[in-house]
Short mmCIF file of C-alpha atoms in Angstrom, two decimals:
data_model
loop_
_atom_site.label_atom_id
_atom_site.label_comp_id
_atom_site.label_asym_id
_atom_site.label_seq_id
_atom_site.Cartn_x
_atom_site.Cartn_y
_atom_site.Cartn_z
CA UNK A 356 48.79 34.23 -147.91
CA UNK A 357 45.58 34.29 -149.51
CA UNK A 358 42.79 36.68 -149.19
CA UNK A 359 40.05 36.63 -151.04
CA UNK A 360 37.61 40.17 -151.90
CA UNK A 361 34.00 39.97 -150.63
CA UNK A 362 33.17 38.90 -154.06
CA UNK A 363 35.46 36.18 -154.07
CA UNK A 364 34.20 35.27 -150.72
CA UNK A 365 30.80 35.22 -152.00
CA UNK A 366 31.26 32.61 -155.32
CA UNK A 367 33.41 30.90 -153.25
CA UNK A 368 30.88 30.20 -150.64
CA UNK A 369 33.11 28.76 -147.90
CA UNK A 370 31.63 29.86 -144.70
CA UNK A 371 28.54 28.19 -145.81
CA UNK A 372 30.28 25.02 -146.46
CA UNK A 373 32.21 25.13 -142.99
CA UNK A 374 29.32 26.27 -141.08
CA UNK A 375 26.62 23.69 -142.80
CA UNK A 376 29.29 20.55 -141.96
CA UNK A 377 30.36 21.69 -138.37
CA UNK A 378 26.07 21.90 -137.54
CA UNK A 379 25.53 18.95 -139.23
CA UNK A 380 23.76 20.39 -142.66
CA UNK A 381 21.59 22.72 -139.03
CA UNK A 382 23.67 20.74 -172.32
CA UNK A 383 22.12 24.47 -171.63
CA UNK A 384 19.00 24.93 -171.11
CA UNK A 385 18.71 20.87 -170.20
CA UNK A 386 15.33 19.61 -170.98
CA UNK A 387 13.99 16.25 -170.12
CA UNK A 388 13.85 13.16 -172.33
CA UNK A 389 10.74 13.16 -174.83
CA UNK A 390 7.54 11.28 -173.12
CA UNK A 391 6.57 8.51 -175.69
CA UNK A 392 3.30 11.14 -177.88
CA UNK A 393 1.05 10.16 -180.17
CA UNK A 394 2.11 11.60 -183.73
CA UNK A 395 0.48 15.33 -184.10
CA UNK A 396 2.51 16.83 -180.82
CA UNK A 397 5.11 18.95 -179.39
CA UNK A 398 7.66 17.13 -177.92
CA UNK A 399 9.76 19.99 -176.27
CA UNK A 400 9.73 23.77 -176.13
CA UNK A 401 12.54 26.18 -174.68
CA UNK A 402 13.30 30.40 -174.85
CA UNK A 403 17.01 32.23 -175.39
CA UNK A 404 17.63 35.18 -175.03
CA UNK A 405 20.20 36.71 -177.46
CA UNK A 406 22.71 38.77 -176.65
CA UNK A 407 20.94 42.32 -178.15
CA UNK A 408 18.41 41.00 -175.69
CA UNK A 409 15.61 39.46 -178.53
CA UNK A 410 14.26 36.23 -177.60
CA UNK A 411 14.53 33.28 -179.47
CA UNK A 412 11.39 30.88 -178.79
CA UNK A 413 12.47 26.95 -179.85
CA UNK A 414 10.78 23.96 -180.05
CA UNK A 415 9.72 20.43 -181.28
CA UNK A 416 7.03 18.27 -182.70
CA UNK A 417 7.00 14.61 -183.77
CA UNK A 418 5.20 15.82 -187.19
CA UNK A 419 4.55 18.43 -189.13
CA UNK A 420 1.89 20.54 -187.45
CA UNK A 421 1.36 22.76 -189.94
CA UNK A 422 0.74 26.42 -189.16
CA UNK A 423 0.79 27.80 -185.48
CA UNK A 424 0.02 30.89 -183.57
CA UNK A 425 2.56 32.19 -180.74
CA UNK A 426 0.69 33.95 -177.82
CA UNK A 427 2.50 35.59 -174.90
CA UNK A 428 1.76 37.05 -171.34
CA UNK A 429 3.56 38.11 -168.20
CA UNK A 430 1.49 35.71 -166.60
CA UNK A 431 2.13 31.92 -167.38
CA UNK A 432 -1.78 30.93 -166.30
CA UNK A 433 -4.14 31.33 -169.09
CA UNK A 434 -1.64 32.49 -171.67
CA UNK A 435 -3.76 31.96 -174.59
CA UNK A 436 -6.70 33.73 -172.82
CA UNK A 437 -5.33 36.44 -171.03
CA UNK A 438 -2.52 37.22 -173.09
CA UNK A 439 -1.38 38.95 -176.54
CA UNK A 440 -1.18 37.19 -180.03
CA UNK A 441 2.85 37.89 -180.72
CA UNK A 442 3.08 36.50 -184.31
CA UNK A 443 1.56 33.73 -187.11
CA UNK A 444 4.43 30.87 -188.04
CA UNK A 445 4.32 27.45 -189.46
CA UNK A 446 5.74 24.77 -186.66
CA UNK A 447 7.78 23.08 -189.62
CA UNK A 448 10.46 25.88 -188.72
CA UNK A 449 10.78 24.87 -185.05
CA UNK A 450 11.64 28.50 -184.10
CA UNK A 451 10.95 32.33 -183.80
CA UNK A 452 12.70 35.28 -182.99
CA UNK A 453 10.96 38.34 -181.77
CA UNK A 454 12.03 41.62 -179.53
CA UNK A 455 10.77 41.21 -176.22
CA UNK A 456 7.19 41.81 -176.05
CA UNK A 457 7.43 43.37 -172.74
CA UNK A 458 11.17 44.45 -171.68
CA UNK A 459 11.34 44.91 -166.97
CA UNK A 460 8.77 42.36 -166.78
CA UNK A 461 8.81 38.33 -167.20
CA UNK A 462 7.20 36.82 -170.23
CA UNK A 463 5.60 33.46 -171.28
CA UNK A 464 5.01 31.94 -174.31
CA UNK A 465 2.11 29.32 -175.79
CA UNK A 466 2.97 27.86 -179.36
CA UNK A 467 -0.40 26.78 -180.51
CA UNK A 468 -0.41 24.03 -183.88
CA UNK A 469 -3.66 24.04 -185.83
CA UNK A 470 -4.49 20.34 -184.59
CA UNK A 471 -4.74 22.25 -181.43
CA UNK A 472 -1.24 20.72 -179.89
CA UNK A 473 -0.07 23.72 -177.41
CA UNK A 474 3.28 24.33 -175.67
CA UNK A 475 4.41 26.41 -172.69
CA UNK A 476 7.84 27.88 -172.36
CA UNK A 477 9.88 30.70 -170.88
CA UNK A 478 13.59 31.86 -170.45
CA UNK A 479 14.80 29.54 -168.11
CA UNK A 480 17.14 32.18 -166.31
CA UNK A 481 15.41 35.09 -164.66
CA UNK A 482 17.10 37.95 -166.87
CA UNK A 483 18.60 40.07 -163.95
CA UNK A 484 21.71 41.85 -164.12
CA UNK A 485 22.51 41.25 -160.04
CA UNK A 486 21.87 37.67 -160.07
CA UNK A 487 23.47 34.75 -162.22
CA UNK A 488 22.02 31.70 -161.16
CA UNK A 489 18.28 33.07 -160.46
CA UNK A 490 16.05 30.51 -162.53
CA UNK A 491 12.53 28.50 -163.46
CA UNK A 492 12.45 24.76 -162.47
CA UNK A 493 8.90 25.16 -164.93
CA UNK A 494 9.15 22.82 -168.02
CA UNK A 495 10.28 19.72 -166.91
CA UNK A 496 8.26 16.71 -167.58
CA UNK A 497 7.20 14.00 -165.21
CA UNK A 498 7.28 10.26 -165.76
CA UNK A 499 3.71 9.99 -166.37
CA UNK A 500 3.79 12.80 -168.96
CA UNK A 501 2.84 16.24 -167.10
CA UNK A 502 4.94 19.07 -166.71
CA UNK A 503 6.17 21.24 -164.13
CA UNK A 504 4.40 24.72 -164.64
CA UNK A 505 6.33 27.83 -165.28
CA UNK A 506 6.32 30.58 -162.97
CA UNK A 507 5.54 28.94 -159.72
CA UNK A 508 8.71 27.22 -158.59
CA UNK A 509 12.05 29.27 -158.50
CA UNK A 510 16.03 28.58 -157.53
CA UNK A 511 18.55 31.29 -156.65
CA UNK A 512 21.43 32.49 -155.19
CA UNK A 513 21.95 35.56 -152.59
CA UNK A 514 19.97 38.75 -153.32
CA UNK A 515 21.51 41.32 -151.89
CA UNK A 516 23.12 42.17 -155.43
CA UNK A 517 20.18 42.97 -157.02
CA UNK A 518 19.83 46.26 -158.97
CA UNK A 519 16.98 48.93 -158.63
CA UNK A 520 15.72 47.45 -161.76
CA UNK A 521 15.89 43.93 -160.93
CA UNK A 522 14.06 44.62 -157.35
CA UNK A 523 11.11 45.56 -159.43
CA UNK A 524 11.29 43.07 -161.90
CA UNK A 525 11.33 40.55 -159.13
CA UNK A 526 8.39 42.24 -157.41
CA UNK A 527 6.24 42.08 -160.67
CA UNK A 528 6.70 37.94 -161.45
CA UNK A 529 4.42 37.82 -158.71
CA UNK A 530 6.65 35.80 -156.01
CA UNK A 531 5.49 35.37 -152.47
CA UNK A 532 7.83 33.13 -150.85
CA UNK A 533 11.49 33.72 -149.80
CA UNK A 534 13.32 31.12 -148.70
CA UNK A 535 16.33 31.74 -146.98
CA UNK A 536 18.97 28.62 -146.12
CA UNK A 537 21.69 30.73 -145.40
CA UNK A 538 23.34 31.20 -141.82
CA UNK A 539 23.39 34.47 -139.71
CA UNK A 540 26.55 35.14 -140.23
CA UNK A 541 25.77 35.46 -144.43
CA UNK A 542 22.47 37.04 -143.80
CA UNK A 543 24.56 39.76 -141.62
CA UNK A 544 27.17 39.83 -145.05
CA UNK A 545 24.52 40.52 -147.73
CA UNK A 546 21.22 40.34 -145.95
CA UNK A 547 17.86 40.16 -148.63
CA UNK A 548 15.78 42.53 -150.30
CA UNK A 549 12.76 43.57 -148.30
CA UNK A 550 9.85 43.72 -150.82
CA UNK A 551 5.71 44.27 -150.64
CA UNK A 552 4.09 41.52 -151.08
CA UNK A 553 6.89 38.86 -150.38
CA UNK A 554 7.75 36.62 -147.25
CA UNK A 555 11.20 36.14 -146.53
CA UNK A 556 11.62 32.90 -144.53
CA UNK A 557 14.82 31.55 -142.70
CA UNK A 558 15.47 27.88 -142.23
CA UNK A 559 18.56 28.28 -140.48
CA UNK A 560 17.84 31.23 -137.91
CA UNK A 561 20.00 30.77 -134.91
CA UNK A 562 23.10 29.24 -136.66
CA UNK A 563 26.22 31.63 -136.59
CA UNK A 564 28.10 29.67 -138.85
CA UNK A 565 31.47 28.90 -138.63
CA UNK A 566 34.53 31.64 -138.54
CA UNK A 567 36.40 29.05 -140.58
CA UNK A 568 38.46 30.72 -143.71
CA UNK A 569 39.82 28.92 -147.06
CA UNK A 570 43.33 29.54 -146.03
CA UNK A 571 42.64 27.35 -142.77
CA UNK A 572 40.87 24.57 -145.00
CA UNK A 573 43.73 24.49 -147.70
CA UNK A 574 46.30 24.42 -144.38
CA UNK A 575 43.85 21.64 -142.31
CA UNK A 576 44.25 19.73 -146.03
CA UNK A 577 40.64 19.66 -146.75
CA UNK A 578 41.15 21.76 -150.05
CA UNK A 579 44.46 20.02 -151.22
CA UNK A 580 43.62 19.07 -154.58
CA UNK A 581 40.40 18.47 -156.52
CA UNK A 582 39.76 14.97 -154.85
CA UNK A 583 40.01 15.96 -152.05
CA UNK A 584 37.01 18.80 -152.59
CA UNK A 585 34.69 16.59 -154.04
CA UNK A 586 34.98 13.73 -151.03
CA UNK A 587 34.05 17.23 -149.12
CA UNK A 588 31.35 18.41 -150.90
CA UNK A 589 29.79 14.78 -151.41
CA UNK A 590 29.58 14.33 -147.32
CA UNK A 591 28.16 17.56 -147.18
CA UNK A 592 25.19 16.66 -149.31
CA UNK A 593 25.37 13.40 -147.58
CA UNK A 594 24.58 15.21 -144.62
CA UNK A 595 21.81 17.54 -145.77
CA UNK A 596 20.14 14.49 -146.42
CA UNK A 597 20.69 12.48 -142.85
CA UNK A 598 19.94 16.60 -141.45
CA UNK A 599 17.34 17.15 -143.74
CA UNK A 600 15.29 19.84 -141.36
CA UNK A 601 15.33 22.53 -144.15
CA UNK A 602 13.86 20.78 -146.37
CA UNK A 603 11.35 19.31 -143.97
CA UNK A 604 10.72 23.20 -143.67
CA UNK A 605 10.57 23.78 -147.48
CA UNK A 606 7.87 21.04 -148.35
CA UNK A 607 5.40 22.24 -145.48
CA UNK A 608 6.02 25.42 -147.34
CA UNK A 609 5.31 24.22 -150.58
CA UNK A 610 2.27 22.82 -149.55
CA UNK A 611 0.55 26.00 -148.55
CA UNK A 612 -1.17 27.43 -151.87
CA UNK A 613 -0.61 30.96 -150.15
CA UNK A 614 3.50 30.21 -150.89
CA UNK A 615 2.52 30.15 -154.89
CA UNK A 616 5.10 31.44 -156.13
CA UNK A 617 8.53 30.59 -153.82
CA UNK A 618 12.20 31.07 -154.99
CA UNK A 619 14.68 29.36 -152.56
CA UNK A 620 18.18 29.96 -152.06
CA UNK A 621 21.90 30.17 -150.57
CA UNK A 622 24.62 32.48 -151.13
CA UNK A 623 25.86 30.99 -154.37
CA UNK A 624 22.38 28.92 -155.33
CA UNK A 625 24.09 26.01 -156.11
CA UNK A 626 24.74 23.78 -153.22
CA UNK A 627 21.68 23.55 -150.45
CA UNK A 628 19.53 25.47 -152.72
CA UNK A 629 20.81 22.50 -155.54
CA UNK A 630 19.76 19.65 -153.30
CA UNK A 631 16.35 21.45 -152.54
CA UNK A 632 15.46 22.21 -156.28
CA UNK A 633 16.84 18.29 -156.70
CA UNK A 634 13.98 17.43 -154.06
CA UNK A 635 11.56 19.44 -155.41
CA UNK A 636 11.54 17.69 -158.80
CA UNK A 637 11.67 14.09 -157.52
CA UNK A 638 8.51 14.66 -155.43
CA UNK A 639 6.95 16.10 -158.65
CA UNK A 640 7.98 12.83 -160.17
CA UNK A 641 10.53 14.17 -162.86
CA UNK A 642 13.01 11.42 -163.89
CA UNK A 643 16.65 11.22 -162.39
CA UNK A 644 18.61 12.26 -165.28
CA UNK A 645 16.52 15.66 -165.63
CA UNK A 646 17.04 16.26 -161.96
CA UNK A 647 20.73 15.54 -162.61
CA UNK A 648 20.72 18.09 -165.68
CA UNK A 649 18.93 21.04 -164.09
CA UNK A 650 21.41 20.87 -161.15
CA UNK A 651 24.21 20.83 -163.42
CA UNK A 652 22.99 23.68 -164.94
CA UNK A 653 25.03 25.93 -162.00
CA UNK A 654 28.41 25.53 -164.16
CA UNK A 655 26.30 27.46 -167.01
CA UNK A 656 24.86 29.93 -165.45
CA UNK A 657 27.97 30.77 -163.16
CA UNK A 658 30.74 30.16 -165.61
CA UNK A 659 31.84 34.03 -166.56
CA UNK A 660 32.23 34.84 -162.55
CA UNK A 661 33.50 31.75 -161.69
CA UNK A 662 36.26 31.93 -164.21
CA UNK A 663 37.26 35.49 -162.83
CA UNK A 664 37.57 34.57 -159.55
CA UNK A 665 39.37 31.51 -160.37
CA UNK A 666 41.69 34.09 -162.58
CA UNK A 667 42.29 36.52 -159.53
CA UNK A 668 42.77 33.06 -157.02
CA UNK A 669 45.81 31.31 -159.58
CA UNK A 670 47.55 34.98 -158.99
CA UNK A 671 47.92 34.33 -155.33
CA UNK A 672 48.06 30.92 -155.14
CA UNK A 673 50.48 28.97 -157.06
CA UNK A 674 49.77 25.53 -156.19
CA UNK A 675 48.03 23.96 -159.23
CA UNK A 676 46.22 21.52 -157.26
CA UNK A 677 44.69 23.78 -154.59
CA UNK A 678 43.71 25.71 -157.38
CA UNK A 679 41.53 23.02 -158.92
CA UNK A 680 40.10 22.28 -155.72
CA UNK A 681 38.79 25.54 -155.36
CA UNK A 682 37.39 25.38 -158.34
CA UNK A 683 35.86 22.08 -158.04
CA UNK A 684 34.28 23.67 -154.94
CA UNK A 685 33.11 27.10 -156.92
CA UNK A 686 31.07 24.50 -159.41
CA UNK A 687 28.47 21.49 -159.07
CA UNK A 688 29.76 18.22 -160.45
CA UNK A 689 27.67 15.00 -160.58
CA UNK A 690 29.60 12.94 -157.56
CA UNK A 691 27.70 16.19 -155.49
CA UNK A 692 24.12 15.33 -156.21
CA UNK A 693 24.68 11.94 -156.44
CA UNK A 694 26.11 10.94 -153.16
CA UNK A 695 23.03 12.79 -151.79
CA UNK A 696 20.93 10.17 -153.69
CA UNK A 697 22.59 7.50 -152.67
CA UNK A 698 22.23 8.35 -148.94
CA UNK A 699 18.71 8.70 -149.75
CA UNK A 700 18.55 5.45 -151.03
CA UNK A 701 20.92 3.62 -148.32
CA UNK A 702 19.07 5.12 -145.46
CA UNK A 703 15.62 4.77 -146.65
CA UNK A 704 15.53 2.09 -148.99
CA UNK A 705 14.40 4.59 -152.02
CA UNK A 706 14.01 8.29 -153.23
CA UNK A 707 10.68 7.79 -152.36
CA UNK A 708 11.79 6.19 -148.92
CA UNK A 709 13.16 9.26 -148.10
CA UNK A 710 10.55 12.02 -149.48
CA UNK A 711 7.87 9.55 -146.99
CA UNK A 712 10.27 8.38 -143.78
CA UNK A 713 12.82 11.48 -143.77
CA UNK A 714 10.57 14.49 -145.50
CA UNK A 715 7.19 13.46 -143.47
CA UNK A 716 5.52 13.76 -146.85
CA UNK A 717 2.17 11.84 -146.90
CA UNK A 718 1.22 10.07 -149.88
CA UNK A 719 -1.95 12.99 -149.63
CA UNK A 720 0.60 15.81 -149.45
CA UNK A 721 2.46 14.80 -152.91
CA UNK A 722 -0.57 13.99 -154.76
CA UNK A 723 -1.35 17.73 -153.34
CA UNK A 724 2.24 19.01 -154.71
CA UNK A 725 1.35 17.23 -157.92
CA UNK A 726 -2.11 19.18 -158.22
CA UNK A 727 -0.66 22.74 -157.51
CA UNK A 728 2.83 22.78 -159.30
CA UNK A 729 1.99 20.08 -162.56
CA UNK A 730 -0.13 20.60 -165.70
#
């Protein structure tokens, strides 16, 4: 029989899974398609960190912008303004490489061209040594050409694994909001971080979860080969959407300026923390395929543990197709996201149906979203 360590418990995240369906849901560094710009622009912008831990700023133009100016900060308002010139460049080279300016804390960059075109970026994954999937949704551009603004919106998985270290760097990116959509029973597992200055909020207070374990789901013959996983994890994000009360919770939230900043998570920040970064973004008006990218981005960020457990699982089970269910459940794929759409769309008539009708989100409130969290 099967029995998986509390780490393997943890990627796996199948008491969540269980508990969520039996209440009834109670390319790296993916960047979204150019906006059509006038000639004289940047187009795109990303950071990447190298392994000796330098960072590698990238980015784009639709012309030669001649020579620019890189400015950083550790805050992402007012970079130019309130924070350090880091070095002199020419944007022809569409890249620079630096040591990190400022190593325990989180830094953003401004490229500035001399037409005066700007760009914002950052690392896209919080660099913590406790946390894998702990990331920006900042950068993404809208339909009508804004973009989402770094260090203000934030996805993650379970906390409890944070370092020393990593406590404080979280407590200096200036974060206010917790959110919490895990059940009692994981809080009781790996309960959160208490830090000054930060709320932690529960959406799902009051729900045990279920006492369900993977052996009983392989033996039940919901696990019994990689179909059969995704049919699983698709009505699960079927049902977060016809159940949608954390999320209800989660825009109110949003919509308080004293939230500014808010992470939001689960235990393996893929799955209800997925769907509620996928939310986010469509009320901010960012396009489908972006949405679709940054969610996708889970199989990145998670691949090195995920490919250990799935190492230590094929050692004690030897059926190759319960295997790749498991790890079809361990990852995101797009059937996951997208049957949540399409319940969206079936129940409400459109994405924007559903933010109105099944959110309560007032036409008032999202223009509001737009004004806080876009640029």
């Amino acid at each position: 029989m099967f029995k998986a360590s509390k780490a393997t418990k943890a990627l796996l995240s199948t008491t969540i899974l269980v508990s969520a369906l039996a209440s009834g849901a109670s390319a790296y560094a993916a960047a979204a398609p150019a906006q059509a710009k006038k000639a004289g622009e940047f187009v795109s912008a990303s950071v990447d960190r190298s392994s000796k831990g330098n960072l590698i700023i990238h980015w784009k133009a639709n012309a030669d912008l001649g020579a620019a100016k890189i400015y950083w900060s550790t805050s992402p308002d007012n970079i130019e303004k309130n924070g350090k010139l880091l070095a002199q460049t020419y944007t022809g080279l569409n890249g620079y490489m630096a040591k990190d300016p400022k190593p325990g804390y989180r830094v953003y960059f401004k490229v500035k061209a001399g037409n005066g075109a700007t760009v914002t970026t950052a690392e896209r994954k919080v660099n913590l040594q406790g946390a894998f999937n702990f990331r920006d949704l900042g950068g993404y551009k809208t339909t009508d050409g804004k973009t989402v603004k770094w260090g203000k919106l934030y996805r993650a998985e379970e906390l409890g694994h944070l370092t020393t270290a990593d406590l404080e760097y979280v407590q200096r990116m200036g974060i206010k909001t917790n959110v919490d959509y895990r059940t009692d029973a994981e809080v009781k597992a790996m309960p959160d971080p208490v830090l000054a200055g930060i709320t932690n909020i529960r959406t799902d207070e009051g729900n045990a979860g279920a006492t369900a374990d993977l052996m009983s789901m392989i033996q039940s013959g919901m696990m019994k080969d990689e179909a059969s996983a995704v049919q699983m994890m698709a009505g699960f994000n079927k049902q977060m959407v016809d159940a949608p009360k954390f999320y209800v919770q989660l825009m109110e939230l949003l919509n308080d300026p004293a939230n500014i900043a808010l992470v939001q998570h689960c235990t393996a920040g893929k799955d209800r923390t997925g769907l509620g970064s996928a939310i986010i973004l469509l009320a901010l008006g960012v396009d489908g395929q972006t949405v679709m990218n940054d969610y996708l981005l889970s199989n990145v960020y998670r691949e090195e543990a995920n490919k250990k457990t799935i190492e230590g699982v094929k050692q004690q089970i030897k059926d190759e197709n319960v295997v790749a269910a498991i790890t079809a459940l361990m990852g995101v794929q797009k059937e996951f996201l997208q049957a949540a759409i399409d319940e969206m769309k079936a129940e409400y008539g459109s994405i924007d149906g559903f933010l109105e009708k099944g959110l309560g989100i007032t036409k008032q409130e999202r223009a509001k979203l737009k004004a806080m969290y876009l640029e």
